[in-house]
Each structure stands twice: as C-alpha cells, then as structure tokens.
Amino acid sequence: MALFIPRFRSRSGLAKAAVVTAALTMVTFLPSAAGQGQNPEGPPQSGPAEVLPLENVVPGMQATAWTAFVGTTPEPIPVEVIGVLRNTWGPGQHIILAKLGGKAARTNVAGGMSGSPVYHDGKLLGAVSLRFSTFSPDAVAGITPIDLMLEINEFDAGRPIDTKIAGDSKGASAGSLALASPKPVAGKLGLAERVWNASTAELPAGSYMMPIETPLTFSGMEPAVVDAFAGFFRESGVRVMQGGAVGTSAGSSRVTGAGALNPGEPVAAVLISGDSSATALGTVTYNDGKRVLAFGHPMFNMGPIEMPMATADVLTVLASAFRPVKFANSAEIVGALRQDRHSGIMGVLGENATMIPVRVKVKSFGEHDALIHQKELRFNVFQNQKWTPPLMMMTVFNSMFGLNDYALESTFRLKGSIELQGDQTIDLQTMQAETGTPIPAPMALAGWVGDKFNTLFRNSGEFPVFESVNVSIELLPQRRHALIEQASVDQRELRPGDTVTGKVVLRPYRGQSLTESFSVTVPPNAQKGVLRLLVSDAVTLDRSRKFAVDRNRLLNLTETVAALNREPVNNRLYATLLQQSPTAHLDDKTLPNIPLSVLTVMRTSSRGRIVIEGHSVLAQTSMDFDWIVSGSHSITLRVK
C-alpha cells in the first residue's frame, strides 16, 4: 500500500541548496582546525563535520542517530534508510525516510528527538525531524538533510517582510510599514476567548509525515493552567507538559558557552524563566563551536528571533505508539537562539537574549479590607509579537490561580504599568468578576492584560521594546458589579458656568442599592440650547472611539500608547455633557464640533477610517468606584 505524503509548502525566498561537488564535504560555520571533528568510537563532538551528500543516500543504507534517553549523554540508535521522499517539503526539498531501531524501536519517534543527528560512516547525513502518523508499530522517521539545515545560516542577517525585529526600526517608509503590519488573526475575539475556544478543540492526527511535536515544558505552573492553554499551543504544533525549571536567570549565559550543546545532546529554547518557566525541547544536530543547529523542523517558524538557549537534562522517554515524548528539566542558559526556520533553529553560544522582566503582586482581602494573604512573583518573558501576548496572559493567569481565598463571588482589582523604551508608559487599571460566561474571571482578567500587548505589537511603526511590566492584583471578597439604575439632577435649567449636581443610583449584584453624588460644570462658552447629560460606564462612553481605533492599522507606537492610555476604566463612573454637533473619530484622534463642510471632505479622504457621532463632548467628570460599573442613564438639560 502506498503512503500518502502531502507536500509541505516551503517558505518564500528559500535559498537554493548548495551544490555538493565532492563525496566528502567539510561543513563549518566558522574557521576551525581540520583535525577536529567526530569521534567514531563515542558520541559526536562540536566542531566541523564531514557531510554525506543526499545524492549518495540509497535504500538499505545503515546509519546511526544520536539522542539522549537519560541525562545529557547521547546514545546511538541504529537507522535503516528506506528511501528518499522527493519534494516532500516543497520543490527541491527532499526528506529521507528511515526506520529507527534500538531503544527508539520501543519508545517510537518521541517528542524531543527533533534534531537528533544521523551519521553514516562518520559523515553527517541530517537530523531526525519527522514522524509518520500515530499508532504506528514501527519507529518510522523523516530525516531533514543537513544541507537544508545549513541554509538557515544564510538567513542570519535576513528579515521577512511581515516580521518586526526588536530594536530594528530602519528601512521602511510609512507605506511599506502599512503593508507589513500584521492583520489580526482572530477577528474581534480577545485573547481570553481565543485561548478558551482552543482549549476545547482537539486537532486530529493525520496519516502522513509530520514534524515531531516539540514538547513545551512548564514548571511553576498550576496543572489546570497548563491544561487550559494546551489547545492554544497545540495549534502551533507544540505539546505542553509539566517539567523542571531553568537554572540560570534569563538574560545571562556562560561567557562563551564553551563545551555546551554537543551534537545529540538535548537543547531547550526558553520562552519564560523565573518563578515559572516554559521551555521547548529538542536535540542538537550540529555545533561548530559557536553556532548551533537543532530540531530539523521549525519550532514556531518565526524567522528571526531573540530567545535564550539552554542545556537540558532528560529524565526519561515515555514510550508510546500514540505520543511518545521526552521528559526533561532545563538547566543552564548558554546562548541565544537567532533563527527559527522551516528546516530548523539556529543559536549562538555565549550571546544574550533580552527578555521582558515581569513582576506580579497578588493580595487577597477579607471583610473590612483585612489583608489575608500576599505573594510576589517574578518572571522573564521573551519578546515576540505572536507569543508574548499569550505567554504574558499565562503568567498573569497562573499568578491568580490556586488562591484558597478565591470564590465565584470574588472580584479581582488590577493596577499596574507597562514600561517601554523611550520613557513611554501604559497605565493598567481594571476590575473583573464572574459574568456568567464560560470563561472564568481570572482568565478574562489575564486576557485583558494580554490584549494590551497584542495592541502594542500591532502598531505599524516599530517593534515595541519593553523595559518592565509591573502588575498588582487584589482579590476582594464579594462580586462587585453594579448596574446604573437611575440618575437625577438638582436643576435642568442652567447658565454657562453653572455646576450641575446630581445623584446616581446603582443596583449591585446583591444587596442594597448604592447612591453616589456627582457634579459637572457647564463651560462658560457653552451656547444656548439643549444639552444631554450622560451618566454611564466606560463601554458606553468609549464605543465609537474604540471602533475607530480598531478599524485603523496605521497607528505608530506613540499613537498606540496614547490610545491605550485614553481608554476609559470599567470601575469608574462618568458624567458627560453632550451637545448636538458632530464629532469625528479618525485613527487615534477625536475631533469634536466638526463643521459639515469639513466633515464631507474628511469622509472622502479618510478611506473609510472615520467614525462619526452626532454629538460632541462639552464637559466631563469621572469618579473612581470600587465596583465594576455597567449601564447608562441620560438626562436632558437646557442652557439659557
């Protein structure tokens, strides 16, 4: 029976494979002495290696793969070549099909084996990177030829058109930036909704050659948190599991990384470090003493990246015909990953990767504001426009999880800040309680934080460089949600300069009604006529402006920060005087009292980015409220 092997589309701009003109070719990224290389009597070592050209690979050829089953020392695996699958990964990208023996025959092709180097007669053939289907009785694997992996080095200074690199703001005009700006992949769904929806979906396993799942190992995370995010990560081809922590603080590594990550040894990509950690596990394919190749397939296929690279220690390999996997602890950071490409990942020993320092303080209060419990957690999260938002959400969610004081009737109050390079700050303030939806309040609150990062990364101007994130979360003992029931004022006939005083009645989730006083002053230049006093929550007040901002993808970083800081807060009560004259919301700008002639011109030139309201804000006041406010009430006033 013939095997069905779908063709994988290759990345655009893939360099042509180097032509191998000799049976033995010396491969090296950096100049090295020719006397160094592989030890035929033991595990392979770092240094230049001889390459076996793909044209010399024939069915029945016997080879040896190296991978760690316990600890860090690679063990040999007998390999029998079945044949070469032509154009399996795209035009000119062939895959070697092979059957593994030895211990791998029992464990099957396990997650974490990605990148295990394969040698024939001392010559490097490629890396174990693919597996065939699930429930297969044979350990059939796909091997990525080494020449495909060596192409990664050619991209080290490259940049895909749709990827922004931290610290790189050169070489793009406003027009080109607009084209490169990433489009939202989830429509109007927030990050919490995307994570929740993914947690209930299982991706079916197909009967074809697929990249070996990358084990994404979490430590310091509650099992329920890991399970909640498992579906979200599974959509990117990674399998989440519990494991051990990174031993060295992110941002620091060995001075040279010398002696680390020999071929066949486990390697970990560090996504989160600190009180909680997340690492992606694979195996080193090649190490020239400075640069390291691993995996043999993409980790997340992100192109240029900046992520800490660490050693790892394998505890065991779980044998399974369904999803075999390595269990491992990450150990010491020894360098930084720089490329995540179609045929593997590449890192540099001794270099540092800048991460985002995050501090989360959590306090729980009882009746009469009595402090019951508090803790402080510190993390480092790697910077990437796709992965930073969900990882930030996950760390915040995990910080709130497992609190004995939490109950369905609780409310979370969050305050904090996001500090960006260039003295730019985003202030964070919100409250969250259970709303009756399937998404729990802690996840909804963490998703709100993650969405701020999504918005920052979507700016069209430059990659945001984060200096720090500080969040304070307080757990309050009751469900603090209040609905605006009615509002009244002491007088409806006013003169310019008068102050309107009034009261608003709010109906809490449970308990007696709450009455609050407010006042707002009519501007001295107010014209005679009818005004409308709107007593409202943040959503009602901000609907049109937010719609205009969401429609526009041309905001630069400074404008995006300003737009985020102008967002109303859900635990604040707003009293707004409105007059009947149009307001235009264009990009991040609010333009009140626009003449109709100007409005007509703006509609023509704005290309659909303008949102019009039939009123303009004349005056506004707000008051902090220790409840989540919802609803609105309108009162008609007259200026004499």
XYZ file of C-alpha atoms in Angstrom:
640
model
C 0.000 0.000 0.000
C 1.441 3.362 -0.983
C 1.955 6.007 1.690
C 0.162 9.314 1.304
C 2.705 12.087 1.829
C 1.335 15.641 1.422
C 3.623 18.317 0.088
C 4.626 20.992 2.557
C 4.907 24.453 1.074
C 8.359 25.926 1.580
C 8.965 29.411 2.926
C 9.232 32.200 0.362
C 12.692 33.275 -0.609
C 14.289 29.947 0.344
C 17.870 29.918 -0.880
C 18.795 27.222 -3.351
C 20.546 24.242 -1.806
C 24.300 24.335 -2.131
C 25.640 22.026 -4.832
C 27.773 19.290 -3.327
C 30.641 18.546 -5.683
C 32.555 16.003 -3.642
C 31.566 12.873 -1.785
C 33.114 14.282 1.364
C 32.466 17.952 2.112
C 33.789 19.747 5.171
C 30.992 21.835 6.765
C 31.807 24.675 9.114
C 30.227 27.996 10.022
C 33.490 29.345 11.387
C 37.127 28.580 10.512
C 38.363 25.588 12.519
C 41.287 23.244 12.501
C 40.750 20.324 10.167
C 41.967 17.881 12.777
C 38.899 18.391 14.971
C 35.618 16.598 14.360
C 33.717 13.462 15.257
C 34.873 10.645 17.474
C 33.813 7.436 15.710
C 34.001 5.487 18.984
C 31.698 7.734 21.004
C 29.073 10.468 20.841
C 29.725 13.244 18.306
C 31.511 16.373 19.479
C 31.316 20.009 18.445
C 33.472 21.058 15.527
C 33.402 20.670 11.734
C 31.829 17.505 10.356
C 32.010 15.704 7.055
C 28.723 15.648 5.158
C 27.189 12.809 3.186
C 25.525 14.332 0.097
C 21.874 13.443 -0.385
C 22.668 12.004 -3.819
C 24.703 9.272 -2.094
C 21.819 8.141 0.131
C 20.398 4.799 -1.031
C 17.726 2.409 0.328
C 19.066 -0.113 2.813
C 21.901 2.148 3.961
C 22.780 1.644 7.634
C 23.350 4.743 9.760
C 23.424 5.862 13.400
C 21.365 8.551 15.099
C 22.380 10.054 18.431
C 19.971 11.248 21.113
C 19.777 11.356 24.924
C 17.378 8.944 26.637
C 18.546 9.787 30.177
C 20.676 12.729 31.279
C 22.643 14.642 28.657
C 24.843 11.974 27.065
C 23.622 10.894 23.608
C 23.135 7.191 22.904
C 23.379 5.541 19.475
C 20.238 4.481 17.597
C 20.514 2.107 14.613
C 18.967 3.637 11.492
C 17.996 1.881 8.270
C 17.311 4.141 5.302
C 14.082 3.258 3.492
C 14.488 5.813 0.717
C 14.256 9.481 -0.241
C 10.868 11.199 -0.471
C 11.270 13.729 -3.263
C 9.833 17.249 -2.898
C 8.080 16.307 0.342
C 8.597 19.737 1.908
C 8.293 21.651 -1.338
C 10.142 21.925 -4.650
C 13.695 20.696 -4.248
C 13.224 19.902 -0.548
C 13.594 16.174 -0.073
C 13.187 14.125 3.094
C 14.981 10.867 3.918
C 12.607 8.162 5.160
C 14.166 5.792 7.698
C 13.340 3.183 10.315
C 14.821 3.531 13.797
C 15.966 0.575 15.872
C 17.446 0.026 19.330
C 15.724 1.888 22.157
C 13.810 4.012 19.644
C 12.053 0.883 18.365
C 10.478 0.583 21.819
C 9.841 4.269 22.544
C 8.891 5.183 18.948
C 9.835 8.580 17.478
C 9.434 10.753 20.567
C 8.838 14.436 21.070
C 12.210 15.963 21.951
C 14.131 13.792 19.462
C 13.813 16.536 16.854
C 17.295 17.386 15.626
C 18.962 14.095 16.602
C 21.961 13.917 14.214
C 22.276 10.940 11.853
C 25.701 9.727 10.683
C 26.784 7.192 8.091
C 30.384 6.083 8.208
C 31.266 9.189 10.263
C 29.589 11.575 7.823
C 26.672 13.794 8.880
C 23.543 12.886 6.950
C 20.884 15.056 8.580
C 18.538 15.302 11.573
C 15.621 13.177 12.744
C 12.716 15.613 12.457
C 9.503 13.936 11.271
C 7.325 11.045 12.336
C 4.697 9.047 10.489
C 1.124 9.223 11.775
C 0.180 7.813 15.168
C -0.244 4.267 16.495
C 2.365 3.031 14.022
C 4.053 -0.197 15.244
C 7.287 0.870 13.530
C 9.507 3.779 14.515
C 9.462 5.348 11.044
C 11.040 8.788 10.940
C 11.777 11.516 8.452
C 15.315 12.922 8.322
C 15.941 16.512 7.227
C 19.083 16.557 5.028
C 21.843 18.612 6.584
C 22.185 20.853 3.510
C 18.632 22.143 4.097
C 19.538 22.990 7.688
C 22.750 24.733 6.658
C 20.675 27.174 4.605
C 19.480 28.682 7.897
C 22.858 30.367 8.271
C 22.224 32.321 5.059
C 19.205 33.956 6.711
C 21.030 35.134 9.821
C 21.029 38.752 8.607
C 17.746 38.441 6.733
C 14.319 39.729 7.652
C 10.933 38.525 6.383
C 8.743 41.365 5.139
C 6.000 40.695 7.686
C 8.204 40.319 10.771
C 9.422 43.079 13.064
C 12.685 42.614 14.919
C 13.308 44.092 18.350
C 15.302 47.297 18.052
C 15.049 47.434 14.236
C 13.126 50.475 13.031
C 15.097 51.213 9.869
C 14.437 50.808 6.234
C 10.683 51.225 5.903
C 8.516 54.047 4.720
C 5.034 54.708 6.020
C 3.584 52.936 3.018
C 5.734 49.839 3.364
C 5.020 49.689 7.076
C 1.329 49.642 6.338
C 1.809 46.637 4.073
C 3.970 44.871 6.646
C 1.588 45.488 9.529
C 0.223 42.131 10.724
C -3.503 41.634 10.444
C -5.426 40.364 13.478
C -5.865 36.634 13.068
C -8.846 36.242 15.332
C -11.261 38.942 14.187
C -12.819 40.697 17.159
C -12.129 37.872 19.606
C -9.999 38.833 22.577
C -7.069 36.732 23.722
C -9.069 35.101 26.525
C -11.748 33.946 24.047
C -9.124 32.534 21.672
C -7.422 30.565 24.455
C -10.746 29.301 25.797
C -12.000 28.207 22.368
C -8.724 26.423 21.608
C -8.849 24.558 24.930
C -11.999 22.746 23.793
C -10.693 21.768 20.344
C -8.550 18.735 19.582
C -6.557 18.679 16.367
C -6.919 15.321 14.595
C -3.802 13.363 13.808
C -3.408 12.666 10.111
C -1.873 9.621 8.460
C 1.069 11.415 6.924
C 4.564 12.587 7.667
C 4.530 15.439 10.169
C 7.112 17.323 12.241
C 7.798 15.674 15.576
C 5.833 17.527 18.238
C 8.001 19.900 20.235
C 7.488 19.320 23.977
C 6.767 22.687 25.604
C 7.641 22.088 29.239
C 6.188 24.253 32.008
C 7.302 24.433 35.618
C 5.887 26.564 38.393
C 2.547 26.453 36.577
C -0.640 25.010 38.019
C -1.677 21.871 36.061
C -5.098 23.407 35.410
C -3.413 26.477 33.870
C -1.252 24.331 31.594
C -4.315 22.324 30.581
C -6.289 25.496 29.809
C -3.605 26.666 27.361
C -2.798 23.240 25.880
C -5.155 23.621 22.923
C -3.857 27.087 22.115
C -0.257 25.834 21.929
C -1.269 22.620 20.159
C -2.491 24.726 17.231
C 1.168 25.692 16.685
C 2.403 22.090 16.771
C 3.733 22.001 20.334
C 2.691 19.675 23.128
C 2.517 21.100 26.647
C 3.648 19.169 29.709
C 4.969 19.667 33.236
C 8.725 19.733 33.846
C 11.624 21.411 35.635
C 12.811 24.993 35.754
C 15.620 26.893 34.083
C 18.586 27.103 36.430
C 20.141 30.378 35.240
C 18.369 33.725 35.150
C 17.285 34.844 31.718
C 19.440 37.484 30.144
C 22.627 35.873 31.437
C 24.594 32.997 29.958
C 28.009 31.449 30.059
C 30.665 33.824 28.819
C 31.446 31.612 25.829
C 29.120 28.619 26.142
C 32.239 26.534 25.531
C 31.732 22.793 25.761
C 27.947 23.050 25.762
C 25.413 21.514 23.395
C 27.354 18.872 21.523
C 25.501 17.084 18.696
C 22.939 14.645 20.076
C 22.568 16.475 23.396
C 19.205 17.962 24.449
C 18.680 21.688 23.917
C 15.946 23.948 25.289
C 14.501 27.190 23.946
C 13.459 29.386 26.884
C 10.134 31.206 26.494
C 9.612 32.033 30.197
C 12.049 31.950 33.110
C 11.830 32.880 36.771
C 9.285 31.711 39.340
C 7.586 29.949 36.429
C 9.261 28.716 33.279
C 8.414 27.441 29.808
C 10.948 25.727 27.556
C 10.709 23.966 24.185
C 12.813 20.789 23.998
C 14.746 19.378 21.068
C 18.131 17.904 20.155
C 21.328 19.474 18.801
C 22.178 18.477 15.235
C 25.406 20.390 14.674
C 27.710 22.681 16.654
C 30.731 24.354 15.078
C 31.898 25.684 18.451
C 29.952 28.933 18.166
C 26.722 28.380 16.266
C 24.290 25.547 16.882
C 21.732 23.900 14.583
C 18.847 21.889 16.063
C 15.333 20.453 15.576
C 15.430 19.841 11.793
C 11.980 21.450 11.531
C 10.560 24.798 12.676
C 9.853 25.442 16.327
C 7.233 28.140 15.633
C 8.515 29.199 12.173
C 9.032 32.785 13.360
C 12.099 33.673 11.297
C 14.500 35.959 13.214
C 14.065 35.533 16.970
C 15.761 36.533 20.201
C 15.278 33.766 22.751
C 17.555 32.269 25.431
C 19.059 28.875 24.581
C 19.715 26.417 27.421
C 21.045 22.960 28.107
C 18.628 20.298 29.329
C 18.678 17.062 31.300
C 16.453 14.197 30.113
C 14.711 12.260 32.889
C 13.126 9.555 30.741
C 11.450 8.879 27.422
C 7.796 7.885 27.617
C 7.287 5.042 25.145
C 4.008 5.216 23.252
C 2.568 4.382 19.855
C 0.395 7.493 20.204
C 2.513 10.374 21.520
C 5.916 9.310 22.832
C 7.788 12.157 24.475
C 10.919 13.032 26.426
C 10.585 14.347 29.974
C 13.372 16.787 30.805
C 14.490 19.609 33.069
C 16.034 22.707 31.563
C 19.387 23.536 33.117
C 21.719 26.403 32.229
C 21.329 29.193 29.692
C 24.367 29.076 27.399
C 23.431 31.320 24.478
C 20.657 32.813 22.372
C 18.531 31.489 19.532
C 18.626 33.752 16.474
C 16.697 31.886 13.757
C 13.551 29.733 13.665
C 13.203 28.499 10.090
C 11.468 25.860 8.005
C 14.310 23.345 8.338
C 15.425 24.013 11.924
C 16.559 26.526 14.509
C 19.943 28.219 14.914
C 21.506 29.655 18.065
C 24.769 31.331 19.040
C 26.678 30.212 22.127
C 27.668 32.866 24.673
C 25.226 35.519 23.426
C 22.380 37.006 25.465
C 18.708 37.351 24.577
C 16.822 40.288 26.081
C 13.597 39.306 27.833
C 10.790 41.280 29.458
C 11.051 41.416 33.278
C 7.615 40.950 34.847
C 6.646 41.435 38.498
C 3.208 40.389 39.747
C 1.985 41.114 43.279
C -1.141 39.303 44.445
C -3.067 40.204 47.603
C -6.302 38.778 48.968
C -8.559 40.722 51.317
C -11.340 39.736 53.669
C -14.146 41.735 55.181
C -13.353 45.324 56.181
C -10.300 45.283 53.868
C -8.352 42.947 56.156
C -5.264 41.581 54.367
C -5.344 37.777 54.393
C -2.555 36.707 52.071
C 0.012 38.181 49.692
C 2.753 36.961 47.373
C 5.117 38.389 44.783
C 6.213 36.546 41.647
C 8.875 37.478 39.105
C 9.168 36.240 35.536
C 11.017 36.937 32.325
C 9.106 36.575 29.042
C 10.702 36.537 25.604
C 9.756 39.287 23.151
C 7.789 38.254 20.079
C 4.680 39.743 18.520
C 2.901 36.375 18.297
C 3.950 34.685 21.533
C 4.491 37.456 24.080
C 0.743 38.228 24.499
C -0.384 34.644 25.298
C 2.694 33.978 27.442
C 2.095 37.204 29.369
C -1.536 36.194 29.788
C -0.477 32.771 31.027
C 1.899 34.109 33.694
C -0.724 36.550 35.000
C -3.408 33.841 34.982
C -1.127 31.447 36.845
C -0.368 34.132 39.452
C -4.053 34.266 40.383
C -4.647 30.532 40.221
C -4.653 28.352 43.300
C -5.639 31.084 45.760
C -7.569 29.478 48.606
C -9.420 32.760 49.077
C -10.910 32.709 45.566
C -14.642 32.036 45.171
C -17.227 32.651 42.479
C -18.412 35.676 44.437
C -14.939 37.253 44.371
C -13.758 40.255 42.369
C -10.271 40.986 41.046
C -8.910 44.540 41.029
C -5.836 45.143 38.858
C -3.476 48.100 38.673
C -0.080 48.328 37.054
C 2.048 49.640 34.230
C 3.918 48.594 31.096
C 7.193 50.469 30.652
C 8.554 50.859 27.126
C 11.893 52.053 25.873
C 11.784 55.799 25.270
C 10.039 56.725 28.552
C 6.630 55.561 27.352
C 4.244 54.075 29.917
C 0.881 52.338 29.605
C -1.183 52.565 32.785
C -3.220 49.484 33.640
C -6.412 49.628 35.685
C -9.482 47.391 35.603
C -11.681 45.069 37.659
C -13.059 41.647 36.793
C -15.735 39.424 38.319
C -17.642 36.364 37.168
C -20.129 37.337 34.474
C -21.958 34.078 33.817
C -19.910 33.278 30.692
C -17.860 30.044 30.449
C -14.584 31.990 30.706
C -13.549 32.225 34.380
C -12.804 35.662 35.807
C -9.031 35.060 36.301
C -8.642 34.064 32.640
C -10.704 37.033 31.444
C -8.555 39.404 33.510
C -5.310 37.845 32.269
C -6.642 38.035 28.703
C -7.298 41.746 29.187
C -3.598 42.187 30.019
C -2.534 40.051 27.052
C -4.699 42.108 24.701
C -2.728 45.235 25.638
C 0.406 43.557 24.302
C -1.449 42.466 21.159
C -2.415 46.088 20.536
C 1.141 47.332 21.091
C 2.634 44.768 18.719
C 0.094 45.622 16.003
C 1.320 49.204 15.708
C 2.611 49.975 12.224
C 5.657 51.998 13.214
C 8.168 49.978 15.181
C 8.716 46.935 17.327
C 7.943 47.871 20.963
C 10.904 47.287 23.281
C 9.643 46.516 26.782
C 11.673 47.537 29.817
C 9.410 46.156 32.549
C 5.889 45.091 33.449
C 4.506 45.634 36.952
C 1.084 44.334 37.948
C -0.725 44.410 41.285
C -3.802 42.178 41.650
C -6.137 42.336 44.632
C -8.764 39.709 45.385
C -11.855 41.216 47.005
C -14.372 39.080 48.918
C -17.607 39.791 47.013
C -18.852 40.121 43.446
C -18.605 43.864 42.969
C -20.714 44.524 39.928
C -23.168 47.437 39.930
C -25.734 48.450 37.302
C -26.711 52.106 36.801
C -30.409 52.130 37.641
C -31.304 55.822 37.514
C -29.835 59.321 37.788
C -31.212 62.734 38.737
C -30.008 66.356 38.902
C -30.918 69.268 41.150
C -31.835 71.531 38.206
C -32.384 71.237 34.459
C -32.282 74.937 33.526
C -28.692 76.189 33.525
C -26.486 79.090 32.527
C -22.928 78.972 31.157
C -20.537 78.442 34.075
C -23.140 76.740 36.304
C -22.339 73.450 38.015
C -24.760 70.563 37.658
C -25.002 68.392 40.762
C -26.842 65.134 40.877
C -27.112 61.616 42.203
C -26.913 58.220 40.584
C -28.453 55.036 41.967
C -26.645 51.767 41.248
C -28.011 48.289 41.806
C -25.272 45.890 42.990
C -25.212 42.198 42.143
C -26.604 41.519 45.605
C -27.510 43.813 48.470
C -28.929 47.292 48.924
C -28.804 49.996 46.261
C -25.843 52.367 46.227
C -26.263 56.136 45.819
C -23.383 58.321 44.660
C -23.206 62.094 44.114
C -21.569 63.754 41.127
C -21.103 67.216 39.654
C -20.076 68.620 36.284
C -19.588 72.262 35.255
C -21.082 73.810 32.120
C -18.264 75.607 30.234
C -18.518 79.439 30.196
C -18.557 79.425 26.371
C -21.484 76.996 26.132
C -24.110 78.091 23.629
C -27.792 78.299 24.390
C -29.817 75.238 23.634
C -30.357 71.631 24.616
C -27.646 69.537 26.260
C -27.683 65.886 27.193
C -26.166 64.647 30.445
C -24.967 61.059 30.062
C -24.196 59.158 33.270
C -22.528 55.984 32.065
C -19.982 53.214 32.258
C -16.757 53.043 30.237
C -18.122 50.831 27.445
C -20.986 53.173 26.557
C -18.721 56.208 26.636
C -15.919 54.733 24.539
C -17.801 52.693 21.932
C -17.341 55.000 18.936
C -13.738 55.975 19.661
C -12.689 52.361 20.180
C -14.409 51.333 16.963
C -12.422 53.958 15.062
C -9.115 52.854 16.615
C -9.829 49.175 15.915
C -10.546 49.929 12.243
C -7.229 51.684 11.759
C -3.968 49.742 11.380
C -1.739 52.766 10.717
C -1.117 53.957 14.271
C 2.549 54.189 15.187
C 3.828 53.159 18.602
C 3.462 56.585 20.235
C -0.108 56.928 18.955
C -0.932 53.395 20.106
C 0.354 54.121 23.616
C -1.705 57.320 23.732
C -4.824 55.475 22.544
C -4.408 52.805 25.231
C -3.978 55.412 27.950
C -7.148 57.203 26.837
C -9.324 54.133 27.248
C -11.942 54.625 29.989
C -11.794 52.356 33.025
C -14.583 49.919 33.910
C -14.523 50.748 37.639
C -15.123 54.434 37.082
C -18.413 56.363 36.808
C -18.581 59.032 34.073
C -20.806 62.121 33.870
C -20.605 63.725 30.410
C -22.281 66.819 28.970
C -23.050 66.345 25.259
C -24.148 68.927 22.705
C -25.716 68.292 19.314
C -22.800 68.807 16.943
C -20.879 66.076 15.105
C -17.666 64.501 16.385
C -15.238 62.714 14.082
C -13.110 59.831 15.367
C -10.183 59.404 12.985
C -7.418 56.941 13.837
C -6.486 57.769 17.452
C -7.839 61.340 17.310
C -11.189 62.706 18.496
C -12.288 65.879 16.673
C -15.398 67.499 18.234
C -17.689 70.125 16.707
C -16.680 69.439 13.102
C -18.401 71.708 10.520
C -20.399 69.755 7.953
C -18.284 71.072 5.071
C -15.085 69.827 6.724
C -16.766 66.549 7.594
C -17.637 65.937 3.947
C -14.008 66.399 2.894
C -12.765 64.131 5.694
C -15.149 61.354 4.696
C -13.801 61.457 1.155
C -10.115 61.444 2.111
C -10.136 59.094 5.119
C -10.768 55.913 3.089
C -13.360 54.575 5.491
C -11.305 55.070 8.660
C -13.525 57.835 10.051
C -16.360 57.218 12.540
C -18.976 59.951 13.041
C -21.068 60.615 16.144
C -23.978 63.050 16.193
C -22.839 64.754 19.387
C -19.704 66.280 20.899
C -18.397 66.242 24.456
C -18.784 69.639 26.096
C -17.572 68.697 29.586
C -16.854 65.532 31.521
C -16.080 64.367 35.020
C -15.422 60.924 36.455
C -15.031 59.278 39.815
C -13.235 56.117 40.851
C -15.643 53.498 42.054
C -14.760 50.283 43.849
C -17.252 48.392 41.706
C -17.459 47.304 38.082
C -19.928 49.796 36.628
C -22.255 48.993 33.728
C -25.210 50.696 32.089
C -26.134 54.321 31.431
C -28.803 56.946 32.070
C -29.496 60.094 30.045
C -30.977 63.422 31.242
C -31.975 66.384 29.043
C -30.769 69.833 30.166
C -31.230 73.331 28.750
C -28.742 76.206 28.713
C -30.417 79.632 28.921
